[in-house]
Backbone as numpy.savetxt, mean C-alpha at the origin, in Angstrom:
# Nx Ny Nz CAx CAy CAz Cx Cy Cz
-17.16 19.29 3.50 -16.89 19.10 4.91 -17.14 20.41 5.64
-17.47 19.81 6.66 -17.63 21.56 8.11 -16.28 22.37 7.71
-16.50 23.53 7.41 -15.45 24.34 7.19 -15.31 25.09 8.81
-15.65 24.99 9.50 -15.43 25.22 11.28 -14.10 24.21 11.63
-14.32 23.06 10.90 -13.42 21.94 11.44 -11.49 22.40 11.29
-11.89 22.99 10.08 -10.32 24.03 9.59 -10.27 25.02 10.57
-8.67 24.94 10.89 -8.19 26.16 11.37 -8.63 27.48 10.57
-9.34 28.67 11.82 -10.07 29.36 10.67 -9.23 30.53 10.59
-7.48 30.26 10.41 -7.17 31.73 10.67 -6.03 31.15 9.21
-6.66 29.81 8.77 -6.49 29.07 7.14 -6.94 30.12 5.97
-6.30 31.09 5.36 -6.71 31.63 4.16 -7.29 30.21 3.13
-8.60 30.74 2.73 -8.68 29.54 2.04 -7.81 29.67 0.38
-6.88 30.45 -0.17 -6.13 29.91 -1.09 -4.75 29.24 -0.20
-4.74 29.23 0.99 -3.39 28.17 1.85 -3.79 26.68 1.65
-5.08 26.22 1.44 -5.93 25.39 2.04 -4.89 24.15 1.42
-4.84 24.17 0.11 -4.42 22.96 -0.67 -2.71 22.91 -0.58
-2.22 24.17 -0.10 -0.38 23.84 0.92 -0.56 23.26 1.85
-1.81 23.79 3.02 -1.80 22.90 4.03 -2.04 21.53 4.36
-3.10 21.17 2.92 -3.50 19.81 3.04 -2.20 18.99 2.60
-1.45 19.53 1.74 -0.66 18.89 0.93 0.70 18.38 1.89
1.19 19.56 2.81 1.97 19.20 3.83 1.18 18.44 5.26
0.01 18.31 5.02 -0.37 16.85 6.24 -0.66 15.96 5.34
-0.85 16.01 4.30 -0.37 14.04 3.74 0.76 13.88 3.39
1.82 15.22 3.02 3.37 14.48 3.73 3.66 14.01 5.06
3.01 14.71 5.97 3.32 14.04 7.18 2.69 12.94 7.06
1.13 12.51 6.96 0.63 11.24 6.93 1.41 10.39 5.78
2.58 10.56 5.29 3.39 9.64 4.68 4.59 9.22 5.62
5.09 10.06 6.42 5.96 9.73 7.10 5.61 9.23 8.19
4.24 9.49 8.98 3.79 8.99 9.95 4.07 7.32 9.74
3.27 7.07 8.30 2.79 5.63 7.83 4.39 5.19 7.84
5.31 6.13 7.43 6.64 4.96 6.98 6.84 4.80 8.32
7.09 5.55 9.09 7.57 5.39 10.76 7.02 3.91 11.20
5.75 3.95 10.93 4.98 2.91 11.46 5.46 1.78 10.76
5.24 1.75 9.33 5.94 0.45 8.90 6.87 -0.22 9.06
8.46 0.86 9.52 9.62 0.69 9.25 9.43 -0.32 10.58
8.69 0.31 11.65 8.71 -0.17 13.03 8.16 -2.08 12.74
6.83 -1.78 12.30 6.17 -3.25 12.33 7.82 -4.52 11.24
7.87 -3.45 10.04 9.14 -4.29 9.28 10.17 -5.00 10.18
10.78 -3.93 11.28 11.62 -4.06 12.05 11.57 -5.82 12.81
10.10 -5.38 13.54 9.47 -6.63 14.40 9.71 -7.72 13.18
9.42 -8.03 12.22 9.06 -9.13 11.71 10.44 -9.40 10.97
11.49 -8.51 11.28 12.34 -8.40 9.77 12.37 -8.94 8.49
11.58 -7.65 8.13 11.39 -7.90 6.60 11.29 -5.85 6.43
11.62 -5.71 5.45 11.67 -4.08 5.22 10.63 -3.33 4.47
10.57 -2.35 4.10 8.87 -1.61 3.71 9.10 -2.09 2.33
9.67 -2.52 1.61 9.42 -2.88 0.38 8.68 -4.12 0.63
9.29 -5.04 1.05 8.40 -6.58 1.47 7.41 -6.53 2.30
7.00 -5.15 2.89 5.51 -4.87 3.75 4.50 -4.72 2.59
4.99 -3.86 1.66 4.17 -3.25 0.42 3.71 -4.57 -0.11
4.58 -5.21 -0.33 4.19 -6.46 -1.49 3.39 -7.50 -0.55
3.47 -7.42 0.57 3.08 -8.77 1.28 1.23 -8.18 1.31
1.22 -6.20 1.74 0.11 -5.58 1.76 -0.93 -5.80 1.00
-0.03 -5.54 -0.75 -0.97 -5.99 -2.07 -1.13 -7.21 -2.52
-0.86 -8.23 -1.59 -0.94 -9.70 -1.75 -2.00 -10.37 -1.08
-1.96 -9.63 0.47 -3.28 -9.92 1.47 -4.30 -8.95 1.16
-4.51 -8.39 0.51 -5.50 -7.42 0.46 -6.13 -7.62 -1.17
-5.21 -8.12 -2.40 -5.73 -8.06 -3.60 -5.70 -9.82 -3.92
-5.17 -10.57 -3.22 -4.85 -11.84 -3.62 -3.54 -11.93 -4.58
-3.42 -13.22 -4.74 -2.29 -13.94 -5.69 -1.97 -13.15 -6.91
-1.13 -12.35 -7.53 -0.77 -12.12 -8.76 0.78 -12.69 -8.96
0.77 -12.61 -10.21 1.83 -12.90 -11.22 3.30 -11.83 -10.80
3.87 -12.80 -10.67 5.40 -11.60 -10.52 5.56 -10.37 -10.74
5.01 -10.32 -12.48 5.34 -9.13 -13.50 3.97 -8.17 -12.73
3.12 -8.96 -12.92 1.96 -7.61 -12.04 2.42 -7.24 -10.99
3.09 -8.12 -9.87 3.17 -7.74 -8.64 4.51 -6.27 -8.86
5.48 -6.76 -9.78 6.56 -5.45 -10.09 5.74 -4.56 -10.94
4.97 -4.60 -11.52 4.25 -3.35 -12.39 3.69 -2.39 -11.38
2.93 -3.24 -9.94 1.98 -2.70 -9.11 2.47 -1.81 -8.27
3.69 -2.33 -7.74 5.01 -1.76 -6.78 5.89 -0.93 -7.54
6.07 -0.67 -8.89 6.95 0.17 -9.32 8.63 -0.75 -9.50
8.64 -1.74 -9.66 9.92 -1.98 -9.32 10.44 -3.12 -10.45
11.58 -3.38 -11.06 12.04 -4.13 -12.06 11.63 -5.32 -11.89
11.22 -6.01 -12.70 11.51 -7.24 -12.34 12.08 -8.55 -11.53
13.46 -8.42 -12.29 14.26 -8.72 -11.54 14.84 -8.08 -9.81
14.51 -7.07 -9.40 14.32 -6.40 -8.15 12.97 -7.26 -7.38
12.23 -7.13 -8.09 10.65 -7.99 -7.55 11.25 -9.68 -7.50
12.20 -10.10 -8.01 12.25 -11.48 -7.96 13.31 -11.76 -6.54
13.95 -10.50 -6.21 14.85 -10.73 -5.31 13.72 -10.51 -3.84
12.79 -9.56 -4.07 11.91 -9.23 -3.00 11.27 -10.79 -2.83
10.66 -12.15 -3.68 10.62 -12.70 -3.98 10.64 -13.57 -3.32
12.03 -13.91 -3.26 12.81 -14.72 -3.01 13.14 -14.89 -1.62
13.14 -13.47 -1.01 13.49 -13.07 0.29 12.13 -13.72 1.09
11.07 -12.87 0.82 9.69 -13.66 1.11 9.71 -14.54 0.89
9.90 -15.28 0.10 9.72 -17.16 0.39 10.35 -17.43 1.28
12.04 -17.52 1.01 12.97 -17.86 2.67 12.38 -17.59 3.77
11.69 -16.51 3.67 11.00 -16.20 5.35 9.50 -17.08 5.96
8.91 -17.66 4.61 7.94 -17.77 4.83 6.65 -17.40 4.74
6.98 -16.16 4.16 6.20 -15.06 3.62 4.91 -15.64 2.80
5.23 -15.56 1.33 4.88 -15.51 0.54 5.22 -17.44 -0.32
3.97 -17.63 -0.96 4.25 -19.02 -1.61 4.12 -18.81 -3.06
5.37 -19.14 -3.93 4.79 -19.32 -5.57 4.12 -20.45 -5.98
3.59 -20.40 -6.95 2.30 -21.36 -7.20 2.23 -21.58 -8.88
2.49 -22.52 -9.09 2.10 -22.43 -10.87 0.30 -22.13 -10.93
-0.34 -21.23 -12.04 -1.07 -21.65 -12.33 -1.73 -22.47 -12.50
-3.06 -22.67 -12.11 -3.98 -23.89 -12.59 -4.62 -23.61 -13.90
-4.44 -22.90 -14.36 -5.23 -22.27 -16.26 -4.17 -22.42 -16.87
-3.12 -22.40 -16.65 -1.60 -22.01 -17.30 -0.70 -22.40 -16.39
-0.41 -23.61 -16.71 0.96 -24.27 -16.18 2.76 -23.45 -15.85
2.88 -22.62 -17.33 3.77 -21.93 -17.45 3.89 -20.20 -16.64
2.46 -20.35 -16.16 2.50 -19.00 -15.40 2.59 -19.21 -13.92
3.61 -18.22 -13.33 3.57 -18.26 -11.58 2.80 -17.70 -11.03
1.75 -17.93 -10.30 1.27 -16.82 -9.22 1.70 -17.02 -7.45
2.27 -15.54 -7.34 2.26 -15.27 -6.04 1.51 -15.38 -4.57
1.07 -15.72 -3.63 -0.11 -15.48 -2.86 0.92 -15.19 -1.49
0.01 -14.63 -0.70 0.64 -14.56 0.83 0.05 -15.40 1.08
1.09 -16.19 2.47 0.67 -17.09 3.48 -0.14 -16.34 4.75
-1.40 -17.00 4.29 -2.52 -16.27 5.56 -2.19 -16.21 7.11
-1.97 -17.05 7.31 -0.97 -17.47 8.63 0.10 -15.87 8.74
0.92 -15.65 8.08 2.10 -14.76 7.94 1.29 -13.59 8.05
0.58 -13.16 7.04 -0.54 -12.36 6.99 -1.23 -11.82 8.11
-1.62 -12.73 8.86 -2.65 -12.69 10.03 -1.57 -11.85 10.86
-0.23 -12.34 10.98 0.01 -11.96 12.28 0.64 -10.19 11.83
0.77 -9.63 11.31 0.84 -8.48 10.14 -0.18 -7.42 10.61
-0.94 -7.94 10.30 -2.42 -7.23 10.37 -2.93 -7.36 11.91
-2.16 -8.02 12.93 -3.06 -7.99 14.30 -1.80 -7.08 14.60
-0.78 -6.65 14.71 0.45 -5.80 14.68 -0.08 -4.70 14.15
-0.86 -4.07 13.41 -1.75 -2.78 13.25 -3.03 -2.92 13.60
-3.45 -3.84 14.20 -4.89 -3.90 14.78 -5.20 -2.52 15.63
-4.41 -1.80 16.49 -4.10 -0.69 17.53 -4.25 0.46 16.55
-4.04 0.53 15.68 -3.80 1.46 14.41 -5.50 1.40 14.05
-5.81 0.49 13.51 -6.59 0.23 13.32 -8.00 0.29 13.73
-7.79 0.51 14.85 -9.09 0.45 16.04 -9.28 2.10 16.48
-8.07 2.58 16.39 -8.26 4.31 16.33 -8.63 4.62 15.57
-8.02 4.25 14.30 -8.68 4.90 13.03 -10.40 4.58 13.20
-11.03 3.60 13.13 -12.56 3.28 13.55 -13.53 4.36 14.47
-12.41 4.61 15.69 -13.28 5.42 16.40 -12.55 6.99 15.83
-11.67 7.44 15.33 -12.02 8.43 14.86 -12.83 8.77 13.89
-13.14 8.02 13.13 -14.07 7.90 11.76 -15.35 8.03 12.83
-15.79 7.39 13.93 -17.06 7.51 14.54 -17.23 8.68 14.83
-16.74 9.90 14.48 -16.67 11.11 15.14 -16.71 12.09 13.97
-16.93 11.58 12.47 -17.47 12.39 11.93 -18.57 11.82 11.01
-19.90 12.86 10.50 -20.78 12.27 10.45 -20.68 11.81 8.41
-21.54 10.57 8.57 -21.05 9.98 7.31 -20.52 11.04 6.24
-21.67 11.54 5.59 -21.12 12.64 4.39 -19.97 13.18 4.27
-18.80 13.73 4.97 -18.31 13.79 5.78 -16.75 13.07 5.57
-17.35 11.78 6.00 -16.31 10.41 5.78 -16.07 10.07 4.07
-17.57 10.04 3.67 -17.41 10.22 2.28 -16.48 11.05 0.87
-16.79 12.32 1.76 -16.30 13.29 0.98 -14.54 12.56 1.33
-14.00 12.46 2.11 -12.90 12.40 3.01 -12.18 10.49 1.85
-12.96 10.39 1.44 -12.44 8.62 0.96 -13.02 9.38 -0.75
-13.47 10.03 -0.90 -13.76 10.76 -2.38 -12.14 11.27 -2.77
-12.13 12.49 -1.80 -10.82 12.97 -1.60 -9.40 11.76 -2.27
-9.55 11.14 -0.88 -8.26 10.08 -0.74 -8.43 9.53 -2.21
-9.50 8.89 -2.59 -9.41 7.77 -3.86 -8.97 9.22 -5.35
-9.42 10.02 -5.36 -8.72 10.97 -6.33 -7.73 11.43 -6.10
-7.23 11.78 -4.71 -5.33 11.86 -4.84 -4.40 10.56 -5.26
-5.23 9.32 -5.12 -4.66 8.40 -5.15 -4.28 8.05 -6.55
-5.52 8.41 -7.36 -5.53 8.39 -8.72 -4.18 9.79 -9.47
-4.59 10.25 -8.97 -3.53 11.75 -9.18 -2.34 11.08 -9.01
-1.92 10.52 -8.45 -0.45 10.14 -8.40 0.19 8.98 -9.02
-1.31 8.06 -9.01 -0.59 6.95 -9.76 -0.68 7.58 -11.33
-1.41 8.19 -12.12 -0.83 8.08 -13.27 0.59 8.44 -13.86
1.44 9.10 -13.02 2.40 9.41 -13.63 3.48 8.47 -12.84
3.09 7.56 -12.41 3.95 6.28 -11.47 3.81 5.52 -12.56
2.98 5.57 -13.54 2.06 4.20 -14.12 3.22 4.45 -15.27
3.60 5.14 -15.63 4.31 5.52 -16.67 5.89 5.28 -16.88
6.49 5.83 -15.47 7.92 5.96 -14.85 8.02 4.26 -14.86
6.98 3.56 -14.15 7.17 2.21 -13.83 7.11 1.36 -15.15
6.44 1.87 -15.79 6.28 0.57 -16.84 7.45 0.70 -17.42
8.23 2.09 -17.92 9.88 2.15 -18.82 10.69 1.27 -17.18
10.29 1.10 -16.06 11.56 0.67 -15.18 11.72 -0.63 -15.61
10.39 -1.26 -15.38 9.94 -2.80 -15.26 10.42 -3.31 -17.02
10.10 -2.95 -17.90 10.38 -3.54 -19.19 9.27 -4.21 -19.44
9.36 -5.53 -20.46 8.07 -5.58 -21.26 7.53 -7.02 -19.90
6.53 -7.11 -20.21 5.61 -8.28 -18.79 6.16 -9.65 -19.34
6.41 -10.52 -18.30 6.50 -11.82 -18.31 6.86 -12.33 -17.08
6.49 -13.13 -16.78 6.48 -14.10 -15.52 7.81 -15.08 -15.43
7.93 -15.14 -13.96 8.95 -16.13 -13.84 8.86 -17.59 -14.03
């Protein structure tokens, strides 16, 4: 990336404190925002997360959906549960496997989710128009290897939380 674009009074051994404390803020920014949209719909950032990796990855299985989220089982069945009462989310037996559940979001529920960050959404677009591809690349290179950086040691913590896989 343009190294002009950095504050240039950035020692470059600061570089990776400074980046590191603006994707804490871009974590709190994001919870702010969620807690807000959660608020509107009441449902809370745990049931944003799950409803997120539901409209975005499709239907999984309980035990995946708690492996994916970090969260017990039985914790994922109460998140679950809550989402269905609301409307949220529909369980579904398998069509390959009778004995297996899969999860899906209700598109409908979904839709209205995602037009509630549409505003979010439409900035992010035109700020991305403002830098030139390579650029954007490097910038989603970045993101997808911090992303990786963090989940492996989530991948680990979560699987001793969750216990061994099985479906409801």
């Amino acid at each position: 990336m343009n190294a002009a674009r950095v504050a240039p009074e950035t020692a470059p051994e600061a570089l990776p404190d400074t980046l590191l404390t603006m994707l804490q803020d871009l974590r709190l920014t994001l919870s702010v925002l969620n807690r807000s949209v959660g608020q509107h719909f009441s449902v809370n950032e745990v049931d944003l997360d799950c409803l997120d990796i539901l409209s975005r990855h499709g239907p999984h299985a309980p035990s995946q959906l708690a492996q994916r989220m970090g969260l017990h089982l039985a914790t994922m069945t109460g998140v679950l549960d809550r989402l269905e009462r609301g409307g949220w989310v529909v369980r579904e037996r398998s069509l390959s496997d009778r004995r297996r559940v899969l999860v899906r979001a209700d598109p409908v529920q979904s839709q209205r989710i995602t037009e509630h960050y549409a505003h979010a959404a439409q900035e992010l677009r035109e700020l991305c128009a403002v830098y030139p591809e390579p650029d954007l690349r490097v910038v989603i290179d970045f993101l997808r290897r911090v992303t990786g950086v963090q989940v492996r040691p989530t991948e680990k913590e979560t699987a001793q939380a969750v216990g061994p896989e099985r479906d409801e």
